[in-house]
Short mmCIF file of C-alpha atoms in Angstrom, two decimals:
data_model
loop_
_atom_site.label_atom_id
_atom_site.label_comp_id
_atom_site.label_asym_id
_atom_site.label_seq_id
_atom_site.Cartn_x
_atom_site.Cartn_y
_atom_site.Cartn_z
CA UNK A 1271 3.08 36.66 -31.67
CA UNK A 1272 2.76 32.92 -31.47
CA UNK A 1273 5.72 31.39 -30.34
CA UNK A 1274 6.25 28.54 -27.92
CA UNK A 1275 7.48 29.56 -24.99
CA UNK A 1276 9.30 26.89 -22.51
CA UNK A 1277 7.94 27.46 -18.57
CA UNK A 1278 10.91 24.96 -16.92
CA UNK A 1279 9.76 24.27 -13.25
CA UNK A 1280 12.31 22.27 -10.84
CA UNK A 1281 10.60 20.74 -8.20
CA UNK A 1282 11.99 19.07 -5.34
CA UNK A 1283 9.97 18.13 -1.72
CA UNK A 1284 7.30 20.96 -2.96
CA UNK A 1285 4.31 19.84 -1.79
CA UNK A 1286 2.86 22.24 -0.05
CA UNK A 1287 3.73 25.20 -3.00
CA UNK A 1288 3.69 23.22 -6.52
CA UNK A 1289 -0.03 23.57 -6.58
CA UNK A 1290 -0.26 27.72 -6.49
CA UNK A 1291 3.29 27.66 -8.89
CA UNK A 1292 1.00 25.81 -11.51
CA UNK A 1293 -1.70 27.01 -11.31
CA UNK A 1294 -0.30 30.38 -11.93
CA UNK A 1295 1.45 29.10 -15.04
CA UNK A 1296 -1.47 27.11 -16.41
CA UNK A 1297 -3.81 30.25 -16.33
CA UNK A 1298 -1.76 32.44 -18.00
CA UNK A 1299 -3.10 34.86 -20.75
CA UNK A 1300 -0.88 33.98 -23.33
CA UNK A 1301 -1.35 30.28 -24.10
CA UNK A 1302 1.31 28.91 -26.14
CA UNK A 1303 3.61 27.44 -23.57
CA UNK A 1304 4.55 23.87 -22.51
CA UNK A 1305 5.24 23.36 -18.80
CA UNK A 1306 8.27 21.60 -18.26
CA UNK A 1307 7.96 19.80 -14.70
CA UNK A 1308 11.39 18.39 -13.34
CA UNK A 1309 10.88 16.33 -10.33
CA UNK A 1310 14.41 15.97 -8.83
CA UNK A 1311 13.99 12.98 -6.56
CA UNK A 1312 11.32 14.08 -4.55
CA UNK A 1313 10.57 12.47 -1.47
CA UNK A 1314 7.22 13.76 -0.31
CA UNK A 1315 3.36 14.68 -2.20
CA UNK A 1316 5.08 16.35 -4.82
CA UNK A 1317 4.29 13.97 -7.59
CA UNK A 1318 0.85 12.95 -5.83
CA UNK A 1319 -0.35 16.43 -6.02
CA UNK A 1320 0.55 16.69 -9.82
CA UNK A 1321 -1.47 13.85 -11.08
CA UNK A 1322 -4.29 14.61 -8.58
CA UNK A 1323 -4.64 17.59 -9.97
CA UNK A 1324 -2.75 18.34 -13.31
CA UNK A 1325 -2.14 15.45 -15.11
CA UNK A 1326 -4.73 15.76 -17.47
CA UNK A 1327 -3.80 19.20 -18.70
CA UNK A 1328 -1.99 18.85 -22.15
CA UNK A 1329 0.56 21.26 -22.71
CA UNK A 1330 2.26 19.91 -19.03
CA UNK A 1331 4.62 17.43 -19.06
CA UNK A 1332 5.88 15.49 -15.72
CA UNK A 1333 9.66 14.32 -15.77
CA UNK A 1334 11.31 12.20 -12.85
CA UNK A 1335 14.91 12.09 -12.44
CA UNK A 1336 17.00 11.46 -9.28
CA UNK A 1337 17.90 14.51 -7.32
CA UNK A 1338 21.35 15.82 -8.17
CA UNK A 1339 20.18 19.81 -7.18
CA UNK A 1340 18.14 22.50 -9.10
CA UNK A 1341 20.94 23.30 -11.56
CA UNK A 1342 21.11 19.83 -12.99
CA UNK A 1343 16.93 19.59 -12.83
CA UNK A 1344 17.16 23.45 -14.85
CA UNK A 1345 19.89 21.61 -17.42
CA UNK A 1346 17.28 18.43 -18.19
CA UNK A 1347 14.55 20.88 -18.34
CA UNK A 1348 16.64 22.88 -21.47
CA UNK A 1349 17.55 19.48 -23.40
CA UNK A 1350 13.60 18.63 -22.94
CA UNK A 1351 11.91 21.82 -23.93
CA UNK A 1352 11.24 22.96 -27.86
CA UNK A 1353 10.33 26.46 -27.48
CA UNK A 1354 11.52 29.41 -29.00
CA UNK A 1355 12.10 31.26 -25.60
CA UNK A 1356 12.50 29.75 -22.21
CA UNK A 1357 11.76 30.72 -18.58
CA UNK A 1358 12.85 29.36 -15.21
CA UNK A 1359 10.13 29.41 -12.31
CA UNK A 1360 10.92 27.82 -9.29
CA UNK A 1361 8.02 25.48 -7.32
CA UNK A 1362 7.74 27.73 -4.47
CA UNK A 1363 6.85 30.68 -6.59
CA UNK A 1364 3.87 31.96 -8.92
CA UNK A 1365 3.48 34.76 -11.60
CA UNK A 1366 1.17 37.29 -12.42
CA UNK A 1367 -1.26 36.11 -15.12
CA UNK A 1368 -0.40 38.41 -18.07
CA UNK A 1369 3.46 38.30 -17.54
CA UNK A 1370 4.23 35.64 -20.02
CA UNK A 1371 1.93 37.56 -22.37
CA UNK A 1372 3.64 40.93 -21.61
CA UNK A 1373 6.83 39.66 -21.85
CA UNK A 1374 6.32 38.11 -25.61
CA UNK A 1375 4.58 41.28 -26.88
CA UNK A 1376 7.57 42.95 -25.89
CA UNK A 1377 10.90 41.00 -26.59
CA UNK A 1378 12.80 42.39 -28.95
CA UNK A 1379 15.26 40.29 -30.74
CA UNK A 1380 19.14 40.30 -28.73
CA UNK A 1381 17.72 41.34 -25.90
CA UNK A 1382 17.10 40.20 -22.19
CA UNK A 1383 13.60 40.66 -20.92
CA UNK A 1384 12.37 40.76 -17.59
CA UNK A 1385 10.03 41.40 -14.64
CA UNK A 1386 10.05 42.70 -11.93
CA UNK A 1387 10.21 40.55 -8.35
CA UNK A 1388 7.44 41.02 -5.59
CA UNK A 1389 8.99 39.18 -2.83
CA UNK A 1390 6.66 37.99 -0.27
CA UNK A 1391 8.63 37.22 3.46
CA UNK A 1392 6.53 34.67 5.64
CA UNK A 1393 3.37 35.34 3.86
CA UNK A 1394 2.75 38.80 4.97
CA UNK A 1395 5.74 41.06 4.43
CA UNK A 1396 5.79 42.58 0.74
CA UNK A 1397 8.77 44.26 -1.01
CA UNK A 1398 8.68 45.13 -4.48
CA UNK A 1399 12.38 45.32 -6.85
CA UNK A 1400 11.96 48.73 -8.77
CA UNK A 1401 14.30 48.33 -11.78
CA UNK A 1402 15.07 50.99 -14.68
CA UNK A 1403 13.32 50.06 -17.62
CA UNK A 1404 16.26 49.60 -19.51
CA UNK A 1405 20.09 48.80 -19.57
CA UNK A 1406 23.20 48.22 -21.15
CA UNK A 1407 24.79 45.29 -20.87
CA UNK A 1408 27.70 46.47 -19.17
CA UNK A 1409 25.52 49.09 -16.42
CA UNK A 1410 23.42 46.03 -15.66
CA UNK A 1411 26.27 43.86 -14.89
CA UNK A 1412 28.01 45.99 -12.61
CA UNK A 1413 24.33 46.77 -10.70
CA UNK A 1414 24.35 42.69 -9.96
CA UNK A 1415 27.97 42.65 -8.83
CA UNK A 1416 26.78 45.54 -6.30
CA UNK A 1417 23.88 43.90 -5.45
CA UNK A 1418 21.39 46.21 -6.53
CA UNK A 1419 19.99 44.03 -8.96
CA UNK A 1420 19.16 40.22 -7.99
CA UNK A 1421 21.14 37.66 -9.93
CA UNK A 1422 18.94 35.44 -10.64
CA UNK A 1423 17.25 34.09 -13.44
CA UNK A 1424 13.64 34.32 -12.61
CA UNK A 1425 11.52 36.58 -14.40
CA UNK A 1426 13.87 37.03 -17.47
CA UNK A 1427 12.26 35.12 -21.42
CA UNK A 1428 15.17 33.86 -22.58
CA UNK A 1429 15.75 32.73 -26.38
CA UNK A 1430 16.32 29.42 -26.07
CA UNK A 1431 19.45 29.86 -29.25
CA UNK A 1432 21.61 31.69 -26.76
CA UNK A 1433 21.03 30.19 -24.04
CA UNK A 1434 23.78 28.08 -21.93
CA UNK A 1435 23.65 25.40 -19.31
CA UNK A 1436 23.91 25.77 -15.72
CA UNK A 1437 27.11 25.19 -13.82
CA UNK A 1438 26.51 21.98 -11.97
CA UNK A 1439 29.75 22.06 -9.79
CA UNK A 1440 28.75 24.52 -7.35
CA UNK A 1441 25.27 24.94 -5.73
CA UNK A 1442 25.54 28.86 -4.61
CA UNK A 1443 24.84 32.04 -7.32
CA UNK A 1444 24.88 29.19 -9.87
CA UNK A 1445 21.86 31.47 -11.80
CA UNK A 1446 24.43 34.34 -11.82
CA UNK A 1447 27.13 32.59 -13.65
CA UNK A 1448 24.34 30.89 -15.85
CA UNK A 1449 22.75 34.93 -16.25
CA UNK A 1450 26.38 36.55 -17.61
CA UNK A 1451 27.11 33.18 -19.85
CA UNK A 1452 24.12 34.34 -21.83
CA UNK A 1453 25.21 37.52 -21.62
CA UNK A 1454 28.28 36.93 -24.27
CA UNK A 1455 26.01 37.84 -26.75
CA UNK A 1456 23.25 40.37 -25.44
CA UNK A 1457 23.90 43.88 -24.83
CA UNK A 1458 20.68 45.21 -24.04
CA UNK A 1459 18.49 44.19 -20.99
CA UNK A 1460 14.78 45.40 -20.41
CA UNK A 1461 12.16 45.31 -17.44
CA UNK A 1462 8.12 45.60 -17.85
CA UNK A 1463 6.36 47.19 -15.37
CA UNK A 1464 2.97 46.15 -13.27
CA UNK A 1465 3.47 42.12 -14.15
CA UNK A 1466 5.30 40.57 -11.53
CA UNK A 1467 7.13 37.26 -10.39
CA UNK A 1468 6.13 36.25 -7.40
CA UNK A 1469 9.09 35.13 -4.95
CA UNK A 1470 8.21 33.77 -1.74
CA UNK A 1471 10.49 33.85 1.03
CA UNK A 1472 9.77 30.96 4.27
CA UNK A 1473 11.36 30.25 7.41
CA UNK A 1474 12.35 26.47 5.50
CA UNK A 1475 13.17 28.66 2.61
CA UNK A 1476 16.43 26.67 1.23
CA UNK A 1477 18.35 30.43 0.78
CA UNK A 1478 17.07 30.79 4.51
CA UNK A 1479 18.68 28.02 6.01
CA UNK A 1480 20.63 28.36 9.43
CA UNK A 1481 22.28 25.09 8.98
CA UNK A 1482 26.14 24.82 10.16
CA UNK A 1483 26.97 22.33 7.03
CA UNK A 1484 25.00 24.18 4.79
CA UNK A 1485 26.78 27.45 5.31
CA UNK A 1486 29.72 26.01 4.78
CA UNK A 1487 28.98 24.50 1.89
CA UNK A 1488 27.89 28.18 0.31
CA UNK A 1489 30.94 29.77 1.48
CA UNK A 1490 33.01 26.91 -0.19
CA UNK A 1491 30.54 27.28 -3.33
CA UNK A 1492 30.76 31.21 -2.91
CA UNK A 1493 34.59 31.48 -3.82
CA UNK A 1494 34.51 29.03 -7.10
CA UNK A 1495 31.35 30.61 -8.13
CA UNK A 1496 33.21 34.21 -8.01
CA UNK A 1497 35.95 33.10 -9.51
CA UNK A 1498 33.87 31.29 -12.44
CA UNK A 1499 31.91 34.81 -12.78
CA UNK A 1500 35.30 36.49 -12.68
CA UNK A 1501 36.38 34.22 -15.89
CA UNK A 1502 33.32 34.76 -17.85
CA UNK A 1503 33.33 39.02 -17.56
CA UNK A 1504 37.32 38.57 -18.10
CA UNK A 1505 35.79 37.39 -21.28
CA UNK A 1506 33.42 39.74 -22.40
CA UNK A 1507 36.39 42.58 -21.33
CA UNK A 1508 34.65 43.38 -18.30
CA UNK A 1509 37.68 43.72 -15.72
CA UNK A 1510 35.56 43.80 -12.41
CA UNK A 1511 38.17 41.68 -10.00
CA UNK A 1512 37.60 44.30 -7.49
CA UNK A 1513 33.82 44.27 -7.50
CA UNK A 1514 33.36 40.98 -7.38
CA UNK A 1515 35.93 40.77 -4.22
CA UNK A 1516 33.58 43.54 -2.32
CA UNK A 1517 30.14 41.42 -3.39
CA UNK A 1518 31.99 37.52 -2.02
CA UNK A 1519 32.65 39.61 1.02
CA UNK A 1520 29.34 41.09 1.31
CA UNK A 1521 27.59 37.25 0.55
CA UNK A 1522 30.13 35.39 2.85
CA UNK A 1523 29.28 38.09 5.56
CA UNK A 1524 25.13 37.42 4.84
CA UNK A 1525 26.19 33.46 4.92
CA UNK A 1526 27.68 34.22 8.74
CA UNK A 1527 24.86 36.05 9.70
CA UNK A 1528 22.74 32.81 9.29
CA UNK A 1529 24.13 31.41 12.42
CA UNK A 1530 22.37 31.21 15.39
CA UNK A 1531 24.46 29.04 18.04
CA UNK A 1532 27.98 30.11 19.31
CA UNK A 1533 29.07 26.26 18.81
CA UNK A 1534 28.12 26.74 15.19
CA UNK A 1535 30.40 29.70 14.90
CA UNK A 1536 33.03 28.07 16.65
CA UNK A 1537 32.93 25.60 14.28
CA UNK A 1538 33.34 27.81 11.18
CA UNK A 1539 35.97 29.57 12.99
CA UNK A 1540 38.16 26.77 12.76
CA UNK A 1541 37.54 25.77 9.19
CA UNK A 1542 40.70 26.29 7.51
CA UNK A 1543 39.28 26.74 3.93
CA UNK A 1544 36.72 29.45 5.51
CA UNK A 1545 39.73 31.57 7.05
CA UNK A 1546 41.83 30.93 4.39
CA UNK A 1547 38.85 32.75 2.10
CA UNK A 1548 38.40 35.37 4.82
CA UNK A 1549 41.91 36.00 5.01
CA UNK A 1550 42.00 36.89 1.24
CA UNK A 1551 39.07 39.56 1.81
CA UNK A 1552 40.99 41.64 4.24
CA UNK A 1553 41.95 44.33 1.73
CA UNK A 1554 38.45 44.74 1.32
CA UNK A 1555 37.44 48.33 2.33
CA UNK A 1556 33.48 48.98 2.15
CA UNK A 1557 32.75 50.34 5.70
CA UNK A 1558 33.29 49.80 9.28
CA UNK A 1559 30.64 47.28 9.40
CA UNK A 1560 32.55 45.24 6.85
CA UNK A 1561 35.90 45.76 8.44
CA UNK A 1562 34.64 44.44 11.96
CA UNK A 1563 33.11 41.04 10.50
CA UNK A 1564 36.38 40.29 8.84
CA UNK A 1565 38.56 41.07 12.15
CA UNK A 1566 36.35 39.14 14.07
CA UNK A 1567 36.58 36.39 12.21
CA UNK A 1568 40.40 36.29 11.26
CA UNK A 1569 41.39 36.66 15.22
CA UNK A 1570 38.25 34.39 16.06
CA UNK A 1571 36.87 36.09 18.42
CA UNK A 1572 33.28 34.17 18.45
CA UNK A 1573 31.66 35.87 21.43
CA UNK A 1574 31.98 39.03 19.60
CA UNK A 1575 31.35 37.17 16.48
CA UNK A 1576 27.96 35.55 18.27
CA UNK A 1577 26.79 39.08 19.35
CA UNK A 1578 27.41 40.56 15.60
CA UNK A 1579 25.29 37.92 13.71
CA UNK A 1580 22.46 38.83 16.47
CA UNK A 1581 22.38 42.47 16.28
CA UNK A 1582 22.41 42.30 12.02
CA UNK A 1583 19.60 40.15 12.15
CA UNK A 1584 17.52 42.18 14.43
CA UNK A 1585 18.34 45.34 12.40
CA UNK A 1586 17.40 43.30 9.47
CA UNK A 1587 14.04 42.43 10.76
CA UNK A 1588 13.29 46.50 11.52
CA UNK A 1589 14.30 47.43 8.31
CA UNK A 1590 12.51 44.56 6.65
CA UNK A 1591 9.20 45.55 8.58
CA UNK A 1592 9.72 49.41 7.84
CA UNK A 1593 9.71 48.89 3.90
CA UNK A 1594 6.73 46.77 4.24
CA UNK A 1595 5.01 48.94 6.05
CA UNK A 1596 5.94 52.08 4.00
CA UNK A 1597 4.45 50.08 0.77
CA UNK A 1598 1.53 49.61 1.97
CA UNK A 1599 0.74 52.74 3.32
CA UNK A 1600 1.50 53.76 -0.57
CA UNK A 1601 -0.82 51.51 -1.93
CA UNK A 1602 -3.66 52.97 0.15
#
């Protein structure tokens, strides 16, 4: 159990995280890894803080290339690396110290393995994912179309072989189309308990942002990358148009509920490539909840619209605080 294993690390305006993300990498148990830093066109202390404090550890090496978004950083990171397995961690994130270890011991060949994800909300609220410990391809599939598993590709050692690039013509659930690509030719997908990657969620968080253009810009990303995800199951004879309707529905409704101005909603209102998308969800049927966003929004009523968004986040916040608290009352 000796094998090189790939740690690819994006890293864009990260000054204030790339620090704790490296550290966590560079004292990890098992100690065959190259670091794989991708500096996409950072603008701030990001490169600063690497040489101040990294740049004489061997197995890291520093790459600079102009910013053209994580996906394309990821893909440069792949071409670089020469390990046998690879793994994505993002610059604002950090993982357990044995996980890497854990993870090797463990991997079977044609498999997917992964951890677990502690997610960490403004530094003080703590959920925890609590996956089976194992899958089929096909069950695990349909639990990311219904968003009970994340669809990311944190966490997961992937053999570098198999592996595809990322799709660098949209910018939204780009790790989900990369995640099912592989998936052409794995059928069995495991999780390890008690080693964890570490996901920290910020108000500047980029998957937090309230900003008008950047919504829009997901929503627009949001229907190619469902339709790309669409193609690739369509491929493995996995027929799931009807899932993957209810989960863009369920995302573009999450994207709305980022907006905190009635101008901003305005705004979207009257985007004809939003309604248009909107439009096509209204055979939809999940639950009332569901059915009221997309009625507000095709007769645009943004008052109503306005007070929706305000009540979802506040519930959001209650329920948020109520699992934290619940854990750690169980870890007493």
């Amino acid at each position: 159990m000796n094998d090189l294993v790939s740690v690819i690390v994006p890293a864009f305006n990260c000054e204030k995280t790339i620090k704790r993300c490296l550290d966590s990498i560079v004292k990890q148990k098992y100690k065959n890894i190259e670091i794989l830093v991708i500096n996409d066109g950072s603008t701030d202390q990001t490169k600063d803080i690497y040489l101040n404090n990294f740049q004489k550890i061997k197995n890291i090496q520093f790459y600079t290339k102009r910013n053209e978004g994580v996906s394309s950083a990821r893909n440069y990171g792949i071409k670089k690396s020469k390990g046998k397995y690879i793994m994505f961690v993002d610059s604002d994130d950090s993982i357990d110290a044995d996980l890497i270890y854990n993870l090797v011991s463990n991997f079977k060949e044609g498999s997917l393995l992964g951890a677990n994800i502690k997610r960490t909300f403004n530094s003080n609220k703590i959920t925890y994912s609590n996956y089976k410990s194992e899958y089929t391809r096909n069950s695990f599939i349909l639990e990311i179309v219904e968003n009970r598993i994340f669809g990311g590709v944190l966490g997961y050692l992937f053999e570098k072989k198999h592996i595809p690039l990322f799709d660098t013509k949209t910018s939204y659930m780009e790790d989900t189309i990369f995640l099912f690509e592989y998936l052409k030719v794995i059928h069995n997908i495991r999780f390890i308990k008690d080693d964890y990657y570490n996901y920290f969620m910020t108000e500047n968080s980029i998957t937090n942002t309230s900003k008008r253009n950047k919504i829009i810009e997901n929503v627009l990303n949001l229907s190619y990358s469902i339709s790309s995800m669409n193609k690739v199951l369509n491929e493995m004879n996995i027929h799931s148009a009807k899932e993957l309707k209810i989960k863009n529905l369920i995302v573009l409704e999450s994207e709305f509920a980022k907006l905190k101005n009635l101008n901003d909603i305005n705004v979207i209102l009257n985007n004809k490539k939003i309604y248009k998308i909107v439009n096509h969800l209204s055979d939809v049927k999940i639950s009332f909840r569901y059915s009221t966003f997309v009625y507000l929004v095709k007769k645009k009523y943004s008052l109503l619209l306005y007070a929706y968004v305000k009540a979802r986040r506040f519930i959001k916040k209650i329920l948020v605080s109520m699992n934290s608290n619940g854990r750690r009352k169980n870890e007493r």
